[in-house]
Amino acid sequence: MNIPKISDAEWEVMKMVWKKSPINSEEIISFLSVKMNCSAPTIKTYINRLLKKGALGYEKSGRSYSYNPLLSEKDCIRAESSSFLEKVYDGAIGLLFSNFIEDEDLSEKEIEKLQKLLENKKKHHLPPETKKK
Amino acid sequence: MNIPKISDAEWEVMKMVWKKSPINSEEIISFLSVKMNCSAPTIKTYINRLLKKGALGYEKSGRSYSYNPLLSEKDCIRAESSSFLEKVYDGAIGLLFSNFIEDEDLSEKEIEKLQKLLENKKKHHLPPETKKK
DNA sequence: CTTTAGCGTTTACAAATGTAAACTATGTAT
DNA sequence: ATACATAGTTTACATTTGTAAACGCTAAAG
């Protein structure tokens, strides 16, 4: 699957649609115009660009449309993450982690969750081909 | 410090300069024109834009210039990372980690290093204000 | 000295992005 | 039926980005 480039502003729209799909433009606009501090027409533009890019689909719903994602959140996050990893870290995932761990606030609980994840990863240590999905 | 927006292509230049500063344009161009598969004038443009943005400085060095970073790698990575975290994860750092751990390949050794980092983080668990730098 | 090879500077241009107004069609309230 | 509000569609425009050619200055070569 080829993930098209999704701009920063468009990501806001996608995140809403992923969370609340099916969702109509009124909802999108009323929420995002506040969060992004921009006008309704602006958000309409983002929605339209996403339709054109094939990231969103729609169907009639009463007097207006209802939107749904055509790209999975997982896939978009993957694409975005790996381009970030490449751009900033030249692919050095270990470095990425240590920087984030250093810079970001993590609750005790989160730290423990991550430790568990790593423990698991180490145990199974699946070769690349076995990665799920 | 206000980090200006650095585009994808410009990041390539910055990474070289951080690694090899002071470095002259010949070196930058000969390396990046291959890596990025683009022409010399293109890379000159990137360099110039970075100068204009205040991301690079220069000094005469024989017949040409020698460039050096005016923004620290740490700071740029921080800025870029937090905007990525916001854009893709709405700030949910725990989720970011678990996705990366799930998706990326980590060697046994790297996993252990991360575990150590987390262990440390847990022990000290510094409140935000105490974060170094 | 004059020419030329190189480097830096200026100009160019299309596509993407952020931002938004103008226009159009249609359902709903007089 | 007719006008108004509303949602969707079209058009607009400045800025940023990717990409690169054109131009001009200076140092080296003839």
Tab-separated table of N, CA, C and O in Angstrom, chain A residues 6-73:
chain	number	residue	atom	x	y	z
A	6	ILE	N	0.848	13.063	4.026
A	6	ILE	CA	-0.214	13.735	4.763
A	6	ILE	C	0.410	14.879	5.542
A	6	ILE	O	1.320	14.664	6.329
A	7	SER	N	-0.060	16.075	5.281
A	7	SER	CA	0.573	17.238	5.908
A	7	SER	C	0.189	17.344	7.377
A	7	SER	O	-0.723	16.665	7.850
A	8	ASP	N	0.883	18.214	8.086
A	8	ASP	CA	0.621	18.394	9.508
A	8	ASP	C	-0.855	18.702	9.779
A	8	ASP	O	-1.487	18.073	10.627
A	9	ALA	N	-1.383	19.664	9.034
A	9	ALA	CA	-2.777	20.044	9.273
A	9	ALA	C	-3.709	18.883	8.928
A	9	ALA	O	-4.687	18.623	9.631
A	10	GLU	N	-3.383	18.184	7.868
A	10	GLU	CA	-4.228	17.061	7.479
A	10	GLU	C	-4.216	15.953	8.529
A	10	GLU	O	-5.220	15.267	8.734
A	11	TRP	N	-3.105	15.794	9.201
A	11	TRP	CA	-3.035	14.791	10.264
A	11	TRP	C	-4.092	15.041	11.325
A	11	TRP	O	-4.672	14.106	11.874
A	12	GLU	N	-4.350	16.283	11.616
A	12	GLU	CA	-5.364	16.580	12.625
A	12	GLU	C	-6.714	16.027	12.206
A	12	GLU	O	-7.461	15.466	13.003
A	13	VAL	N	-7.004	16.216	10.918
A	13	VAL	CA	-8.278	15.706	10.421
A	13	VAL	C	-8.292	14.178	10.481
A	13	VAL	O	-9.237	13.570	10.995
A	14	MET	N	-7.231	13.580	10.015
A	14	MET	CA	-7.176	12.113	10.024
A	14	MET	C	-7.356	11.560	11.436
A	14	MET	O	-8.097	10.602	11.649
A	15	LYS	N	-6.696	12.178	12.380
A	15	LYS	CA	-6.802	11.668	13.746
A	15	LYS	C	-8.245	11.689	14.231
A	15	LYS	O	-8.716	10.760	14.873
A	16	MET	N	-8.940	12.764	13.877
A	16	MET	CA	-10.349	12.824	14.289
A	16	MET	C	-11.153	11.731	13.624
A	16	MET	O	-11.991	11.083	14.245
A	17	VAL	N	-10.934	11.566	12.341
A	17	VAL	CA	-11.726	10.576	11.613
A	17	VAL	C	-11.430	9.178	12.133
A	17	VAL	O	-12.327	8.364	12.324
A	18	TRP	N	-10.171	8.887	12.393
A	18	TRP	CA	-9.854	7.569	12.930
A	18	TRP	C	-10.580	7.337	14.244
A	18	TRP	O	-11.094	6.267	14.510
A	19	LYS	N	-10.595	8.371	15.055
A	19	LYS	CA	-11.175	8.203	16.376
A	19	LYS	C	-12.695	8.079	16.317
A	19	LYS	O	-13.273	7.290	17.033
A	20	LYS	N	-13.319	8.858	15.423
A	20	LYS	CA	-14.770	8.976	15.507
A	20	LYS	C	-15.539	8.509	14.282
A	20	LYS	O	-16.749	8.726	14.214
A	21	SER	N	-14.846	7.949	13.336
A	21	SER	CA	-15.525	7.568	12.097
A	21	SER	C	-16.700	6.646	12.394
A	21	SER	O	-16.585	5.784	13.252
A	22	PRO	N	-17.817	6.764	11.674
A	22	PRO	CA	-18.113	7.804	10.685
A	22	PRO	C	-18.441	9.132	11.357
A	22	PRO	O	-19.165	9.167	12.336
A	23	ILE	N	-17.922	10.173	10.770
A	23	ILE	CA	-18.073	11.493	11.361
A	23	ILE	C	-18.385	12.489	10.258
A	23	ILE	O	-17.871	12.363	9.150
A	24	ASN	N	-19.248	13.434	10.543
A	24	ASN	CA	-19.579	14.400	9.481
A	24	ASN	C	-18.754	15.678	9.615
A	24	ASN	O	-18.113	15.908	10.631
A	25	SER	N	-18.808	16.477	8.576
A	25	SER	CA	-17.913	17.626	8.550
A	25	SER	C	-18.224	18.613	9.667
A	25	SER	O	-17.325	19.269	10.171
A	26	GLU	N	-19.483	18.693	10.032
A	26	GLU	CA	-19.808	19.645	11.095
A	26	GLU	C	-18.991	19.343	12.353
A	26	GLU	O	-18.391	20.240	12.937
A	27	GLU	N	-18.990	18.086	12.720
A	27	GLU	CA	-18.238	17.692	13.912
A	27	GLU	C	-16.758	18.004	13.755
A	27	GLU	O	-16.113	18.539	14.640
A	28	ILE	N	-16.235	17.616	12.608
A	28	ILE	CA	-14.815	17.854	12.353
A	28	ILE	C	-14.506	19.335	12.476
A	28	ILE	O	-13.578	19.752	13.161
A	29	ILE	N	-15.326	20.120	11.794
A	29	ILE	CA	-15.065	21.549	11.764
A	29	ILE	C	-15.216	22.188	13.139
A	29	ILE	O	-14.362	22.961	13.574
A	30	SER	N	-16.279	21.819	13.838
A	30	SER	CA	-16.482	22.517	15.106
A	30	SER	C	-15.355	22.203	16.080
A	30	SER	O	-14.880	23.064	16.807
A	31	PHE	N	-14.887	20.974	16.032
A	31	PHE	CA	-13.804	20.624	16.949
A	31	PHE	C	-12.465	21.224	16.519
A	31	PHE	O	-11.764	21.876	17.292
A	32	LEU	N	-12.123	21.003	15.260
A	32	LEU	CA	-10.786	21.409	14.817
A	32	LEU	C	-10.610	22.910	14.648
A	32	LEU	O	-9.509	23.424	14.811
A	33	SER	N	-11.699	23.609	14.328
A	33	SER	CA	-11.504	25.052	14.155
A	33	SER	C	-11.060	25.666	15.483
A	33	SER	O	-10.328	26.648	15.499
A	34	VAL	N	-11.464	25.052	16.572
A	34	VAL	CA	-10.977	25.522	17.858
A	34	VAL	C	-9.560	25.033	18.103
A	34	VAL	O	-8.634	25.821	18.295
A	35	LYS	N	-9.380	23.729	18.035
A	35	LYS	CA	-8.063	23.166	18.319
A	35	LYS	C	-6.966	23.766	17.448
A	35	LYS	O	-5.872	24.043	17.913
A	36	MET	N	-7.259	23.930	16.154
A	36	MET	CA	-6.231	24.427	15.241
A	36	MET	C	-6.319	25.935	15.072
A	36	MET	O	-5.520	26.520	14.356
A	37	ASN	N	-7.334	26.525	15.674
A	37	ASN	CA	-7.505	27.949	15.570
A	37	ASN	C	-7.511	28.434	14.121
A	37	ASN	O	-6.718	29.275	13.707
A	38	CYS	N	-8.394	27.852	13.341
A	38	CYS	CA	-8.516	28.324	11.961
A	38	CYS	C	-9.982	28.256	11.552
A	38	CYS	O	-10.828	27.754	12.285
A	39	SER	N	-10.276	28.797	10.374
A	39	SER	CA	-11.668	28.957	9.982
A	39	SER	C	-12.262	27.691	9.377
A	39	SER	O	-11.540	26.792	8.942
A	40	ALA	N	-13.570	27.653	9.322
A	40	ALA	CA	-14.269	26.505	8.762
A	40	ALA	C	-13.844	26.195	7.321
A	40	ALA	O	-13.550	25.042	7.010
A	41	PRO	N	-13.795	27.195	6.445
A	41	PRO	CA	-13.380	26.896	5.064
A	41	PRO	C	-12.009	26.230	4.998
A	41	PRO	O	-11.763	25.373	4.145
A	42	THR	N	-11.159	26.632	5.877
A	42	THR	CA	-9.819	26.040	5.890
A	42	THR	C	-9.899	24.538	6.128
A	42	THR	O	-9.273	23.747	5.426
A	43	ILE	N	-10.692	24.165	7.088
A	43	ILE	CA	-10.806	22.743	7.383
A	43	ILE	C	-11.486	22.000	6.253
A	43	ILE	O	-11.119	20.873	5.921
A	44	LYS	N	-12.440	22.667	5.616
A	44	LYS	CA	-13.052	22.035	4.439
A	44	LYS	C	-11.986	21.721	3.410
A	44	LYS	O	-12.015	20.692	2.744
A	45	THR	N	-11.056	22.652	3.251
A	45	THR	CA	-9.974	22.407	2.298
A	45	THR	C	-9.188	21.158	2.676
A	45	THR	O	-8.890	20.322	1.826
A	46	TYR	N	-8.864	21.030	3.955
A	46	TYR	CA	-8.096	19.853	4.371
A	46	TYR	C	-8.859	18.578	4.061
A	46	TYR	O	-8.296	17.611	3.544
A	47	ILE	N	-10.141	18.593	4.362
A	47	ILE	CA	-10.944	17.402	4.091
A	47	ILE	C	-10.906	17.071	2.604
A	47	ILE	O	-10.698	15.928	2.209
A	48	ASN	N	-11.070	18.095	1.790
A	48	ASN	CA	-11.067	17.853	0.352
A	48	ASN	C	-9.742	17.306	-0.148
A	48	ASN	O	-9.706	16.420	-0.995
A	49	ARG	N	-8.672	17.843	0.377
A	49	ARG	CA	-7.365	17.336	-0.056
A	49	ARG	C	-7.203	15.881	0.342
A	49	ARG	O	-6.634	15.082	-0.402
A	50	LEU	N	-7.720	15.542	1.496
A	50	LEU	CA	-7.606	14.156	1.933
A	50	LEU	C	-8.471	13.232	1.074
A	50	LEU	O	-8.091	12.097	0.798
A	51	LEU	N	-9.614	13.749	0.639
A	51	LEU	CA	-10.438	12.957	-0.269
A	51	LEU	C	-9.679	12.720	-1.561
A	51	LEU	O	-9.615	11.605	-2.066
A	52	LYS	N	-9.092	13.788	-2.066
A	52	LYS	CA	-8.355	13.685	-3.323
A	52	LYS	C	-7.177	12.716	-3.213
A	52	LYS	O	-6.869	11.994	-4.139
A	53	LYS	N	-6.544	12.735	-2.054
A	53	LYS	CA	-5.397	11.850	-1.863
A	53	LYS	C	-5.809	10.405	-1.611
A	53	LYS	O	-4.951	9.536	-1.475
A	54	GLY	N	-7.093	10.200	-1.490
A	54	GLY	CA	-7.541	8.839	-1.219
A	54	GLY	C	-7.357	8.424	0.228
A	54	GLY	O	-7.365	7.236	0.547
A	55	ALA	N	-7.212	9.385	1.116
A	55	ALA	CA	-7.035	9.050	2.524
A	55	ALA	C	-8.383	8.938	3.231
A	55	ALA	O	-8.509	8.245	4.223
A	56	LEU	N	-9.366	9.634	2.679
A	56	LEU	CA	-10.707	9.581	3.253
A	56	LEU	C	-11.717	9.139	2.196
A	56	LEU	O	-11.534	9.384	1.008
A	57	GLY	N	-12.777	8.513	2.664
A	57	GLY	CA	-13.916	8.220	1.813
A	57	GLY	C	-15.130	8.853	2.455
A	57	GLY	O	-15.035	9.384	3.550
A	58	TYR	N	-16.259	8.830	1.777
A	58	TYR	CA	-17.443	9.444	2.373
A	58	TYR	C	-18.687	8.727	1.905
A	58	TYR	O	-18.671	7.985	0.923
A	59	GLU	N	-19.760	8.980	2.603
A	59	GLU	CA	-21.058	8.562	2.087
A	59	GLU	C	-22.097	9.550	2.563
A	59	GLU	O	-21.929	10.211	3.583
A	60	LYS	N	-23.137	9.649	1.785
A	60	LYS	CA	-24.228	10.568	2.142
A	60	LYS	C	-24.780	10.168	3.492
A	60	LYS	O	-24.872	8.990	3.817
A	61	SER	N	-25.119	11.189	4.242
A	61	SER	CA	-25.723	10.922	5.541
A	61	SER	C	-26.631	12.097	5.814
A	61	SER	O	-26.206	13.147	6.267
A	62	GLY	N	-27.919	11.914	5.434
A	62	GLY	CA	-28.860	13.022	5.577
A	62	GLY	C	-28.489	14.136	4.630
A	62	GLY	O	-28.181	13.892	3.463
A	63	ARG	N	-28.496	15.349	5.135
A	63	ARG	CA	-28.210	16.499	4.264
A	63	ARG	C	-26.721	16.668	4.007
A	63	ARG	O	-26.336	17.438	3.141
A	64	SER	N	-25.885	15.947	4.726
A	64	SER	CA	-24.456	16.159	4.485
A	64	SER	C	-23.731	14.832	4.302
A	64	SER	O	-24.351	13.813	4.048
A	65	TYR	N	-22.425	14.832	4.427
A	65	TYR	CA	-21.660	13.626	4.243
A	65	TYR	C	-21.080	13.131	5.542
A	65	TYR	O	-20.896	13.881	6.492
A	66	SER	N	-20.754	11.894	5.484
A	66	SER	CA	-20.128	11.278	6.626
A	66	SER	C	-18.811	10.705	6.114
A	66	SER	O	-18.776	10.064	5.066
A	67	TYR	N	-17.759	10.961	6.848
A	67	TYR	CA	-16.440	10.561	6.359
A	67	TYR	C	-15.879	9.364	7.104
A	67	TYR	O	-16.170	9.153	8.284
A	68	ASN	N	-15.080	8.607	6.401
A	68	ASN	CA	-14.419	7.454	7.005
A	68	ASN	C	-13.019	7.317	6.421
A	68	ASN	O	-12.763	7.740	5.300
A	69	PRO	N	-12.117	6.746	7.187
A	69	PRO	CA	-10.736	6.627	6.709
A	69	PRO	C	-10.607	5.530	5.670
A	69	PRO	O	-11.255	4.484	5.762
A	70	LEU	N	-9.779	5.784	4.676
A	70	LEU	CA	-9.470	4.738	3.701
A	70	LEU	C	-8.065	4.199	3.955
A	70	LEU	O	-7.645	3.213	3.366
A	71	LEU	N	-7.350	4.884	4.810
A	71	LEU	CA	-6.010	4.415	5.180
A	71	LEU	C	-6.050	4.093	6.663
A	71	LEU	O	-6.643	4.831	7.441
A	72	SER	N	-5.426	3.015	7.035
A	72	SER	CA	-5.468	2.663	8.450
A	72	SER	C	-4.513	3.535	9.244
A	72	SER	O	-3.463	3.962	8.755
A	73	GLU	N	-4.904	3.794	10.472
A	73	GLU	CA	-4.080	4.605	11.350
A	73	GLU	C	-2.707	3.959	11.509
A	73	GLU	O	-1.665	4.613	11.418
